[in-house]
């Protein structure tokens, strides 16, 4: 069992945000999967992402690796709000936390996304006493801000450029200072040199302040490391036939219609481990007690039980995966639990 602010994640294994956590049927199947202690939705926006045939995924034919050109979910946040309400209030299933992944590069739109999630949490609080008399259901909902999708044209992942990220962190911080029960995390991209990590930790530390009883608190309860590695390329002879997209143009030898996409799975496991390790070390060595308390969710190339163990050894409190889910469905979590 791992406590991440208001979330109790047991076992500490989750799906990370991805195309296979997109609709209600997929989320319900994940929610009912006994091997995972929390679920994460695909990244939602206010109006839904305009998805077309250029947005897809290809599966490597030599390892558990993917390359994908997806943007965000075509479903708007309003759909996820209703689905999450249904999952948490429908009787029968064991209660587990739901991490709602959201994004927008516009601080005002992010504020609106947060306000919709806070309304959901108010509704959940209102029905909690009648539920099983003990649990405050609002504490089962967390927000993960996706700061790291590599596939959005003319919108670079803000976590690579602090002046783009800070206005978004300010909005998250505002919400947290108003309601300290809110659990907030950041989905980060893979970083490749030390000052990228230390600059981010220094930036987060600026939001630490004394809360109730003068105990230091910080708006950010967890960092999910990492998203896919952008600008990656696979050719059609490197991927499974079911994942190739027929194309008549000159670039038809690329596995993705866009050519470039985000790399996930075995091929980026070492980089993800390095990111988890570096953040864990930096957070642990902080002199600020609130920064020390930030948890790392390790994601990237977790495709077998050994990789899951390596993530914990590198410093992850909770471990997640996406590519394995794409290859094997929820059965993948049984494999990780062996
Ligand atoms: C098809 C696909 C879609 C994804 N969509 C999202 C998304 O909507 N939001 C997000 O934060 N990460 C998304 N990811 C990234 C994953 O959550 C994860 O960070 C990354 O794939 C590395 O983990 P893995 O090696 O287990 O795949 C996606 C990954 C894949 C493969």
mmCIF file of C-alpha atoms and ligand atoms in Angstrom:
data_model
loop_
_atom_site.group_PDB
_atom_site.id
_atom_site.type_symbol
_atom_site.label_atom_id
_atom_site.label_comp_id
_atom_site.label_asym_id
_atom_site.label_seq_id
_atom_site.Cartn_x
_atom_site.Cartn_y
_atom_site.Cartn_z
ATOM 1 C CA UNK A 1 0.000 0.000 0.000
ATOM 2 C CA UNK A 2 1.308 3.458 -0.893
ATOM 3 C CA UNK A 3 -0.217 6.722 0.293
ATOM 4 C CA UNK A 4 0.000 9.535 -2.262
ATOM 5 C CA UNK A 5 -1.608 12.481 -0.465
ATOM 6 C CA UNK A 6 -5.335 11.494 -0.366
ATOM 7 C CA UNK A 7 -4.857 8.364 -2.492
ATOM 8 C CA UNK A 8 -4.266 4.944 -1.040
ATOM 9 C CA UNK A 9 -2.838 2.833 -3.880
ATOM 10 C CA UNK A 10 -2.847 -0.875 -3.155
ATOM 11 C CA UNK A 11 -1.233 -2.727 -4.838
ATOM 12 C CA UNK A 12 1.095 0.053 -6.069
ATOM 13 C CA UNK A 13 0.530 -0.808 -9.724
ATOM 14 C CA UNK A 14 -1.542 1.270 -12.166
ATOM 15 C CA UNK A 15 -2.150 1.809 -15.859
ATOM 16 C CA UNK A 16 -0.654 5.047 -17.108
ATOM 17 C CA UNK A 17 -2.686 7.432 -19.232
ATOM 18 C CA UNK A 18 -3.082 6.007 -22.758
ATOM 19 C CA UNK A 19 -5.327 5.196 -25.699
ATOM 20 C CA UNK A 20 -6.449 1.976 -23.981
ATOM 21 C CA UNK A 21 -7.972 3.979 -21.100
ATOM 22 C CA UNK A 22 -10.133 6.049 -23.402
ATOM 23 C CA UNK A 23 -13.778 5.041 -23.070
ATOM 24 C CA UNK A 24 -16.086 3.833 -20.295
ATOM 25 C CA UNK A 25 -15.799 0.127 -21.184
ATOM 26 C CA UNK A 26 -11.989 0.273 -21.070
ATOM 27 C CA UNK A 27 -11.958 2.239 -17.809
ATOM 28 C CA UNK A 28 -14.456 -0.154 -16.190
ATOM 29 C CA UNK A 29 -12.348 -3.167 -17.177
ATOM 30 C CA UNK A 30 -9.264 -1.500 -15.692
ATOM 31 C CA UNK A 31 -11.206 -0.511 -12.564
ATOM 32 C CA UNK A 32 -12.318 -4.110 -12.057
ATOM 33 C CA UNK A 33 -8.814 -5.541 -12.593
ATOM 34 C CA UNK A 34 -7.724 -6.901 -9.184
ATOM 35 C CA UNK A 35 -4.009 -6.516 -9.916
ATOM 36 C CA UNK A 36 -4.080 -2.707 -10.109
ATOM 37 C CA UNK A 37 -4.503 -0.317 -7.191
ATOM 38 C CA UNK A 38 -5.636 2.771 -9.148
ATOM 39 C CA UNK A 39 -6.496 3.678 -12.730
ATOM 40 C CA UNK A 40 -5.511 6.619 -14.917
ATOM 41 C CA UNK A 41 -7.722 8.023 -17.683
ATOM 42 C CA UNK A 42 -6.504 9.030 -21.103
ATOM 43 C CA UNK A 43 -5.649 12.747 -21.231
ATOM 44 C CA UNK A 44 -8.815 14.835 -21.538
ATOM 45 C CA UNK A 45 -9.355 18.410 -22.694
ATOM 46 C CA UNK A 46 -12.453 20.630 -22.463
ATOM 47 C CA UNK A 47 -13.835 19.862 -25.912
ATOM 48 C CA UNK A 48 -12.092 16.622 -26.899
ATOM 49 C CA UNK A 49 -9.197 16.268 -29.329
ATOM 50 C CA UNK A 50 -9.867 16.230 -33.051
ATOM 51 C CA UNK A 51 -8.581 12.713 -33.767
ATOM 52 C CA UNK A 52 -8.157 11.452 -37.362
ATOM 53 C CA UNK A 53 -6.446 8.576 -39.214
ATOM 54 C CA UNK A 54 -2.991 10.142 -38.785
ATOM 55 C CA UNK A 55 -3.304 9.479 -35.045
ATOM 56 C CA UNK A 56 -2.457 5.856 -34.391
ATOM 57 C CA UNK A 57 -0.076 3.357 -32.800
ATOM 58 C CA UNK A 58 2.320 0.750 -34.214
ATOM 59 C CA UNK A 59 3.606 -2.308 -32.313
ATOM 60 C CA UNK A 60 7.217 -3.482 -32.735
ATOM 61 C CA UNK A 61 7.694 -7.025 -34.075
ATOM 62 C CA UNK A 62 10.867 -7.646 -32.026
ATOM 63 C CA UNK A 63 10.103 -6.322 -28.529
ATOM 64 C CA UNK A 64 7.273 -4.947 -26.382
ATOM 65 C CA UNK A 65 7.694 -1.475 -27.860
ATOM 66 C CA UNK A 66 5.296 1.013 -29.448
ATOM 67 C CA UNK A 67 5.511 4.211 -31.389
ATOM 68 C CA UNK A 68 2.379 6.391 -31.438
ATOM 69 C CA UNK A 69 1.182 9.605 -33.020
ATOM 70 C CA UNK A 70 -1.902 10.134 -30.831
ATOM 71 C CA UNK A 71 -2.803 13.509 -29.429
ATOM 72 C CA UNK A 72 -5.315 13.582 -26.581
ATOM 73 C CA UNK A 73 -8.626 11.816 -26.032
ATOM 74 C CA UNK A 74 -11.439 12.577 -28.485
ATOM 75 C CA UNK A 75 -13.805 12.481 -25.475
ATOM 76 C CA UNK A 76 -14.202 15.756 -23.553
ATOM 77 C CA UNK A 77 -13.521 15.954 -19.822
ATOM 78 C CA UNK A 78 -17.306 16.086 -19.217
ATOM 79 C CA UNK A 79 -17.536 12.434 -20.360
ATOM 80 C CA UNK A 80 -14.746 11.345 -18.012
ATOM 81 C CA UNK A 81 -16.463 13.185 -15.152
ATOM 82 C CA UNK A 82 -19.634 11.120 -15.646
ATOM 83 C CA UNK A 83 -17.695 7.862 -16.092
ATOM 84 C CA UNK A 84 -15.613 8.416 -12.976
ATOM 85 C CA UNK A 85 -18.739 9.269 -10.964
ATOM 86 C CA UNK A 86 -20.325 6.040 -12.179
ATOM 87 C CA UNK A 87 -17.228 3.930 -11.354
ATOM 88 C CA UNK A 88 -16.896 5.326 -7.849
ATOM 89 C CA UNK A 89 -20.568 5.187 -6.915
ATOM 90 C CA UNK A 90 -21.754 1.989 -8.588
ATOM 91 C CA UNK A 91 -21.967 -0.736 -6.000
ATOM 92 C CA UNK A 92 -20.041 -3.985 -6.228
ATOM 93 C CA UNK A 93 -16.585 -2.999 -7.363
ATOM 94 C CA UNK A 94 -13.833 -2.498 -4.755
ATOM 95 C CA UNK A 95 -13.161 1.232 -4.400
ATOM 96 C CA UNK A 96 -9.894 2.417 -5.899
ATOM 97 C CA UNK A 97 -8.517 5.824 -6.821
ATOM 98 C CA UNK A 98 -8.981 7.318 -10.275
ATOM 99 C CA UNK A 99 -6.333 9.665 -11.651
ATOM 100 C CA UNK A 100 -7.920 11.984 -14.215
ATOM 101 C CA UNK A 101 -5.352 13.110 -16.765
ATOM 102 C CA UNK A 102 -6.000 16.565 -18.224
ATOM 103 C CA UNK A 103 -4.142 19.132 -20.243
ATOM 104 C CA UNK A 104 -4.299 22.552 -21.826
ATOM 105 C CA UNK A 105 -1.579 25.031 -22.646
ATOM 106 C CA UNK A 106 -3.960 27.912 -21.819
ATOM 107 C CA UNK A 107 -4.080 28.630 -18.054
ATOM 108 C CA UNK A 108 -7.725 29.789 -18.232
ATOM 109 C CA UNK A 109 -8.817 26.564 -19.869
ATOM 110 C CA UNK A 110 -6.826 24.567 -17.326
ATOM 111 C CA UNK A 111 -8.635 26.506 -14.582
ATOM 112 C CA UNK A 112 -11.954 25.430 -16.137
ATOM 113 C CA UNK A 113 -10.801 21.791 -16.301
ATOM 114 C CA UNK A 114 -9.899 21.920 -12.609
ATOM 115 C CA UNK A 115 -13.190 23.527 -11.721
ATOM 116 C CA UNK A 116 -15.094 20.690 -13.442
ATOM 117 C CA UNK A 117 -13.085 18.137 -11.476
ATOM 118 C CA UNK A 118 -13.726 20.024 -8.232
ATOM 119 C CA UNK A 119 -17.468 19.965 -9.012
ATOM 120 C CA UNK A 120 -17.231 16.205 -9.481
ATOM 121 C CA UNK A 121 -15.471 15.956 -6.112
ATOM 122 C CA UNK A 122 -18.238 18.022 -4.471
ATOM 123 C CA UNK A 123 -20.878 15.700 -5.930
ATOM 124 C CA UNK A 124 -18.925 12.703 -4.659
ATOM 125 C CA UNK A 125 -18.574 14.259 -1.210
ATOM 126 C CA UNK A 126 -22.326 14.822 -1.129
ATOM 127 C CA UNK A 127 -23.149 11.156 -1.771
ATOM 128 C CA UNK A 128 -20.317 9.764 0.378
ATOM 129 C CA UNK A 129 -22.213 9.431 3.645
ATOM 130 C CA UNK A 130 -24.916 7.376 1.980
ATOM 131 C CA UNK A 131 -22.355 5.203 0.226
ATOM 132 C CA UNK A 132 -20.749 3.032 2.894
ATOM 133 C CA UNK A 133 -20.798 5.543 5.700
ATOM 134 C CA UNK A 134 -17.020 5.805 5.999
ATOM 135 C CA UNK A 135 -15.226 6.795 2.806
ATOM 136 C CA UNK A 136 -15.137 10.322 1.457
ATOM 137 C CA UNK A 137 -15.310 9.466 -2.233
ATOM 138 C CA UNK A 138 -13.834 12.826 -3.252
ATOM 139 C CA UNK A 139 -10.525 11.572 -1.875
ATOM 140 C CA UNK A 140 -10.448 8.857 -4.532
ATOM 141 C CA UNK A 141 -10.047 11.380 -7.351
ATOM 142 C CA UNK A 142 -6.692 12.873 -8.380
ATOM 143 C CA UNK A 143 -5.578 15.163 -11.185
ATOM 144 C CA UNK A 144 -2.571 14.497 -13.388
ATOM 145 C CA UNK A 145 -1.525 17.393 -15.603
ATOM 146 C CA UNK A 146 -0.032 16.037 -18.808
ATOM 147 C CA UNK A 147 2.867 18.402 -19.511
ATOM 148 C CA UNK A 148 4.620 16.104 -21.914
ATOM 149 C CA UNK A 149 2.758 14.924 -25.047
ATOM 150 C CA UNK A 150 5.324 15.008 -27.877
ATOM 151 C CA UNK A 151 2.760 14.732 -30.710
ATOM 152 C CA UNK A 152 0.947 18.092 -30.734
ATOM 153 C CA UNK A 153 1.825 20.271 -33.727
ATOM 154 C CA UNK A 154 3.124 23.723 -32.715
ATOM 155 C CA UNK A 155 2.565 22.957 -29.010
ATOM 156 C CA UNK A 156 5.842 21.753 -27.485
ATOM 157 C CA UNK A 157 5.578 19.793 -24.233
ATOM 158 C CA UNK A 158 5.589 22.602 -21.622
ATOM 159 C CA UNK A 159 7.711 20.615 -19.174
ATOM 160 C CA UNK A 160 10.720 21.160 -21.473
ATOM 161 C CA UNK A 161 10.414 24.960 -21.121
ATOM 162 C CA UNK A 162 9.805 26.319 -17.618
ATOM 163 C CA UNK A 163 8.355 29.681 -18.772
ATOM 164 C CA UNK A 164 5.613 27.666 -20.531
ATOM 165 C CA UNK A 165 5.106 25.378 -17.547
ATOM 166 C CA UNK A 166 4.985 27.935 -14.728
ATOM 167 C CA UNK A 167 1.643 29.574 -15.630
ATOM 168 C CA UNK A 168 0.085 26.080 -15.569
ATOM 169 C CA UNK A 169 1.694 25.249 -12.208
ATOM 170 C CA UNK A 170 0.315 28.537 -10.860
ATOM 171 C CA UNK A 171 -3.218 27.419 -11.751
ATOM 172 C CA UNK A 172 -2.721 24.025 -10.084
ATOM 173 C CA UNK A 173 -1.276 25.726 -7.017
ATOM 174 C CA UNK A 174 -4.252 28.134 -6.777
ATOM 175 C CA UNK A 175 -6.637 25.158 -6.663
ATOM 176 C CA UNK A 176 -4.564 23.353 -4.075
ATOM 177 C CA UNK A 177 -4.211 26.381 -1.795
ATOM 178 C CA UNK A 178 -8.023 26.702 -1.908
ATOM 179 C CA UNK A 179 -8.566 23.003 -1.203
ATOM 180 C CA UNK A 180 -5.639 21.133 0.317
ATOM 181 C CA UNK A 181 -7.414 17.773 -0.034
ATOM 182 C CA UNK A 182 -6.805 17.849 -3.790
ATOM 183 C CA UNK A 183 -4.193 15.356 -5.026
ATOM 184 C CA UNK A 184 -2.239 16.719 -7.981
ATOM 185 C CA UNK A 185 0.526 15.167 -10.072
ATOM 186 C CA UNK A 186 2.532 16.069 -13.151
ATOM 187 C CA UNK A 187 3.152 13.761 -16.092
ATOM 188 C CA UNK A 188 6.684 14.572 -17.186
ATOM 189 C CA UNK A 189 8.580 13.897 -20.417
ATOM 190 C CA UNK A 190 11.876 12.038 -20.483
ATOM 191 C CA UNK A 191 14.699 14.396 -19.521
ATOM 192 C CA UNK A 192 18.230 13.746 -20.661
ATOM 193 C CA UNK A 193 20.609 15.933 -18.650
ATOM 194 C CA UNK A 194 20.891 16.831 -14.976
ATOM 195 C CA UNK A 195 19.887 20.494 -14.935
ATOM 196 C CA UNK A 196 16.553 19.626 -16.571
ATOM 197 C CA UNK A 197 15.750 17.576 -13.448
ATOM 198 C CA UNK A 198 17.183 19.987 -10.889
ATOM 199 C CA UNK A 199 15.543 23.041 -12.506
ATOM 200 C CA UNK A 200 12.159 21.334 -12.304
ATOM 201 C CA UNK A 201 12.632 20.349 -8.645
ATOM 202 C CA UNK A 202 13.778 23.900 -7.779
ATOM 203 C CA UNK A 203 10.751 25.280 -9.596
ATOM 204 C CA UNK A 204 8.342 22.999 -7.677
ATOM 205 C CA UNK A 205 10.008 23.867 -4.364
ATOM 206 C CA UNK A 206 8.975 27.496 -4.845
ATOM 207 C CA UNK A 207 5.352 26.413 -4.275
ATOM 208 C CA UNK A 208 6.033 24.872 -0.850
ATOM 209 C CA UNK A 209 4.448 26.776 2.028
ATOM 210 C CA UNK A 210 3.240 26.302 5.579
ATOM 211 C CA UNK A 211 -0.242 24.779 5.712
ATOM 212 C CA UNK A 212 -2.460 23.847 8.678
ATOM 213 C CA UNK A 213 -0.501 23.488 11.925
ATOM 214 C CA UNK A 214 2.484 25.094 10.189
ATOM 215 C CA UNK A 215 3.303 21.814 8.431
ATOM 216 C CA UNK A 216 4.930 22.426 5.040
ATOM 217 C CA UNK A 217 2.722 21.441 2.118
ATOM 218 C CA UNK A 218 3.194 21.530 -1.619
ATOM 219 C CA UNK A 219 0.534 21.368 -4.353
ATOM 220 C CA UNK A 220 2.302 18.539 -6.170
ATOM 221 C CA UNK A 221 1.891 15.105 -4.610
ATOM 222 C CA UNK A 222 3.461 13.027 -7.380
ATOM 223 C CA UNK A 223 5.544 13.081 -10.562
ATOM 224 C CA UNK A 224 4.809 10.468 -13.214
ATOM 225 C CA UNK A 225 8.023 9.676 -15.087
ATOM 226 C CA UNK A 226 7.954 9.368 -18.002
ATOM 227 C CA UNK A 227 5.817 10.034 -21.032
ATOM 228 C CA UNK A 228 6.932 8.643 -24.416
ATOM 229 C CA UNK A 229 10.163 9.758 -26.095
ATOM 230 C CA UNK A 230 9.205 12.051 -28.981
ATOM 231 C CA UNK A 231 10.615 12.225 -32.506
ATOM 232 C CA UNK A 232 11.014 8.447 -32.745
ATOM 233 C CA UNK A 233 10.743 6.519 -36.005
ATOM 234 C CA UNK A 234 9.975 2.896 -36.865
ATOM 235 C CA UNK A 235 9.664 1.472 -40.402
ATOM 236 C CA UNK A 236 6.912 -0.896 -41.517
ATOM 237 C CA UNK A 237 9.266 -3.892 -41.536
ATOM 238 C CA UNK A 238 9.897 -3.281 -37.819
ATOM 239 C CA UNK A 239 6.245 -3.482 -36.734
ATOM 240 C CA UNK A 240 3.453 -6.043 -36.561
ATOM 241 C CA UNK A 241 1.292 -6.098 -39.706
ATOM 242 C CA UNK A 242 -1.935 -5.336 -37.792
ATOM 243 C CA UNK A 243 -0.504 -2.001 -36.797
ATOM 244 C CA UNK A 244 0.609 -0.754 -40.202
ATOM 245 C CA UNK A 245 -1.530 1.918 -41.800
ATOM 246 C CA UNK A 246 -2.000 1.534 -45.564
ATOM 247 C CA UNK A 247 -0.751 4.631 -47.318
ATOM 248 C CA UNK A 248 -0.103 5.488 -50.928
ATOM 249 C CA UNK A 249 2.305 8.351 -50.399
ATOM 250 C CA UNK A 250 6.095 8.229 -50.659
ATOM 251 C CA UNK A 251 6.507 7.822 -46.934
ATOM 252 C CA UNK A 252 4.547 4.555 -46.809
ATOM 253 C CA UNK A 253 7.602 2.746 -45.455
ATOM 254 C CA UNK A 254 7.093 4.535 -42.135
ATOM 255 C CA UNK A 255 5.090 2.619 -39.508
ATOM 256 C CA UNK A 256 3.149 5.775 -38.570
ATOM 257 C CA UNK A 257 1.424 8.027 -41.117
ATOM 258 C CA UNK A 258 3.186 10.943 -39.446
ATOM 259 C CA UNK A 259 6.587 9.232 -39.595
ATOM 260 C CA UNK A 260 7.628 10.509 -36.186
ATOM 261 C CA UNK A 261 5.899 9.638 -32.930
ATOM 262 C CA UNK A 262 6.415 8.882 -29.249
ATOM 263 C CA UNK A 263 8.371 5.770 -28.269
ATOM 264 C CA UNK A 264 7.088 3.587 -25.408
ATOM 265 C CA UNK A 265 7.896 0.155 -24.002
ATOM 266 C CA UNK A 266 11.166 -1.815 -23.802
ATOM 267 C CA UNK A 267 13.068 0.577 -26.089
ATOM 268 C CA UNK A 268 12.836 3.451 -23.594
ATOM 269 C CA UNK A 269 13.008 1.522 -20.315
ATOM 270 C CA UNK A 270 16.588 2.543 -19.412
ATOM 271 C CA UNK A 271 15.807 6.214 -19.978
ATOM 272 C CA UNK A 272 12.657 5.957 -17.843
ATOM 273 C CA UNK A 273 14.619 4.213 -15.064
ATOM 274 C CA UNK A 274 17.234 6.978 -15.205
ATOM 275 C CA UNK A 275 14.513 9.612 -14.893
ATOM 276 C CA UNK A 276 12.863 7.848 -11.944
ATOM 277 C CA UNK A 277 16.239 7.397 -10.232
ATOM 278 C CA UNK A 278 17.349 11.009 -10.746
ATOM 279 C CA UNK A 279 14.071 12.533 -9.526
ATOM 280 C CA UNK A 280 13.945 10.175 -6.545
ATOM 281 C CA UNK A 281 17.474 11.164 -5.500
ATOM 282 C CA UNK A 282 16.888 14.893 -5.965
ATOM 283 C CA UNK A 283 13.576 14.863 -4.094
ATOM 284 C CA UNK A 284 15.012 12.794 -1.228
ATOM 285 C CA UNK A 285 17.976 15.140 -0.837
ATOM 286 C CA UNK A 286 15.818 18.282 -0.668
ATOM 287 C CA UNK A 287 15.969 20.258 2.576
ATOM 288 C CA UNK A 288 12.273 21.053 2.182
ATOM 289 C CA UNK A 289 10.145 18.409 3.928
ATOM 290 C CA UNK A 290 7.247 18.938 1.514
ATOM 291 C CA UNK A 291 9.462 18.412 -1.547
ATOM 292 C CA UNK A 292 10.914 15.274 0.062
ATOM 293 C CA UNK A 293 7.381 13.942 0.329
ATOM 294 C CA UNK A 294 6.634 14.090 -3.431
ATOM 295 C CA UNK A 295 6.193 10.528 -4.741
ATOM 296 C CA UNK A 296 7.489 9.231 -8.075
ATOM 297 C CA UNK A 297 5.282 7.011 -10.260
ATOM 298 C CA UNK A 298 7.622 5.006 -12.489
ATOM 299 C CA UNK A 299 6.413 4.492 -16.078
ATOM 300 C CA UNK A 300 8.332 3.414 -19.172
ATOM 301 C CA UNK A 301 9.153 -0.061 -20.407
ATOM 302 C CA UNK A 302 7.451 -1.894 -17.560
ATOM 303 C CA UNK A 303 6.701 -5.002 -19.593
ATOM 304 C CA UNK A 304 7.677 -7.817 -17.191
ATOM 305 C CA UNK A 305 7.975 -8.393 -13.396
ATOM 306 C CA UNK A 306 11.731 -7.686 -13.423
ATOM 307 C CA UNK A 307 11.169 -4.270 -15.001
ATOM 308 C CA UNK A 308 8.537 -3.532 -12.345
ATOM 309 C CA UNK A 309 11.062 -4.424 -9.620
ATOM 310 C CA UNK A 310 13.721 -2.254 -11.265
ATOM 311 C CA UNK A 311 11.344 0.729 -11.181
ATOM 312 C CA UNK A 312 10.907 0.312 -7.411
ATOM 313 C CA UNK A 313 14.674 -0.165 -6.969
ATOM 314 C CA UNK A 314 15.223 3.098 -8.885
ATOM 315 C CA UNK A 315 12.925 4.905 -6.437
ATOM 316 C CA UNK A 316 9.352 4.611 -7.739
ATOM 317 C CA UNK A 317 6.633 4.330 -5.071
ATOM 318 C CA UNK A 318 4.056 3.246 -7.644
ATOM 319 C CA UNK A 319 4.651 1.651 -11.051
ATOM 320 C CA UNK A 320 2.574 2.069 -14.211
ATOM 321 C CA UNK A 321 2.481 0.927 -17.814
ATOM 322 C CA UNK A 322 0.787 1.641 -21.135
ATOM 323 C CA UNK A 323 2.523 -0.310 -23.909
ATOM 324 C CA UNK A 324 2.083 -3.663 -22.135
ATOM 325 C CA UNK A 325 -1.633 -2.891 -21.796
ATOM 326 C CA UNK A 326 -1.746 -2.278 -25.554
ATOM 327 C CA UNK A 327 -0.050 -5.599 -26.311
ATOM 328 C CA UNK A 328 -1.818 -7.852 -23.792
ATOM 329 C CA UNK A 329 -4.876 -6.036 -22.439
ATOM 330 C CA UNK A 330 -5.515 -6.155 -18.680
ATOM 331 C CA UNK A 331 -3.955 -9.663 -18.636
ATOM 332 C CA UNK A 332 -0.665 -7.744 -18.743
ATOM 333 C CA UNK A 333 -1.169 -6.759 -15.088
ATOM 334 C CA UNK A 334 -1.382 -10.449 -14.103
ATOM 335 C CA UNK A 335 1.977 -10.962 -15.830
ATOM 336 C CA UNK A 336 3.503 -8.043 -13.894
ATOM 337 C CA UNK A 337 2.161 -9.466 -10.646
ATOM 338 C CA UNK A 338 3.827 -12.890 -10.990
HETATM 339 C C1 LIG B 1 -0.858 4.598 -27.549
HETATM 340 C C2 LIG B 1 -0.410 5.463 -26.411
HETATM 341 C C3 LIG B 1 -1.175 6.562 -26.031
HETATM 342 C C4 LIG B 1 -0.748 7.381 -24.987
HETATM 343 N N1 LIG B 1 -1.534 8.437 -24.590
HETATM 344 C C5 LIG B 1 -1.166 9.174 -23.506
HETATM 345 C C6 LIG B 1 -2.020 10.190 -23.015
HETATM 346 O O1 LIG B 1 -3.131 10.448 -23.522
HETATM 347 N N2 LIG B 1 -1.583 10.907 -21.943
HETATM 348 C C7 LIG B 1 -0.379 10.658 -21.313
HETATM 349 O O2 LIG B 1 -0.044 11.327 -20.329
HETATM 350 N N3 LIG B 1 0.429 9.679 -21.755
HETATM 351 C C8 LIG B 1 0.070 8.936 -22.821
HETATM 352 N N4 LIG B 1 0.874 7.911 -23.236
HETATM 353 C C9 LIG B 1 2.167 7.680 -22.559
HETATM 354 C C10 LIG B 1 2.096 6.554 -21.521
HETATM 355 O O3 LIG B 1 1.278 6.883 -20.427
HETATM 356 C C11 LIG B 1 3.497 6.229 -20.976
HETATM 357 O O4 LIG B 1 3.959 7.359 -20.287
HETATM 358 C C12 LIG B 1 4.523 5.871 -22.042
HETATM 359 O O5 LIG B 1 3.940 5.120 -23.066
HETATM 360 C C13 LIG B 1 5.664 5.039 -21.438
HETATM 361 O O6 LIG B 1 5.151 3.892 -20.795
HETATM 362 P P1 LIG B 1 5.143 2.448 -21.488
HETATM 363 O O7 LIG B 1 6.565 2.116 -21.779
HETATM 364 O O8 LIG B 1 4.528 1.548 -20.477
HETATM 365 O O9 LIG B 1 4.335 2.558 -22.738
HETATM 366 C C14 LIG B 1 0.471 7.090 -24.298
HETATM 367 C C15 LIG B 1 1.222 5.977 -24.680
HETATM 368 C C16 LIG B 1 0.796 5.165 -25.711
HETATM 369 C C17 LIG B 1 1.637 3.961 -26.079
#
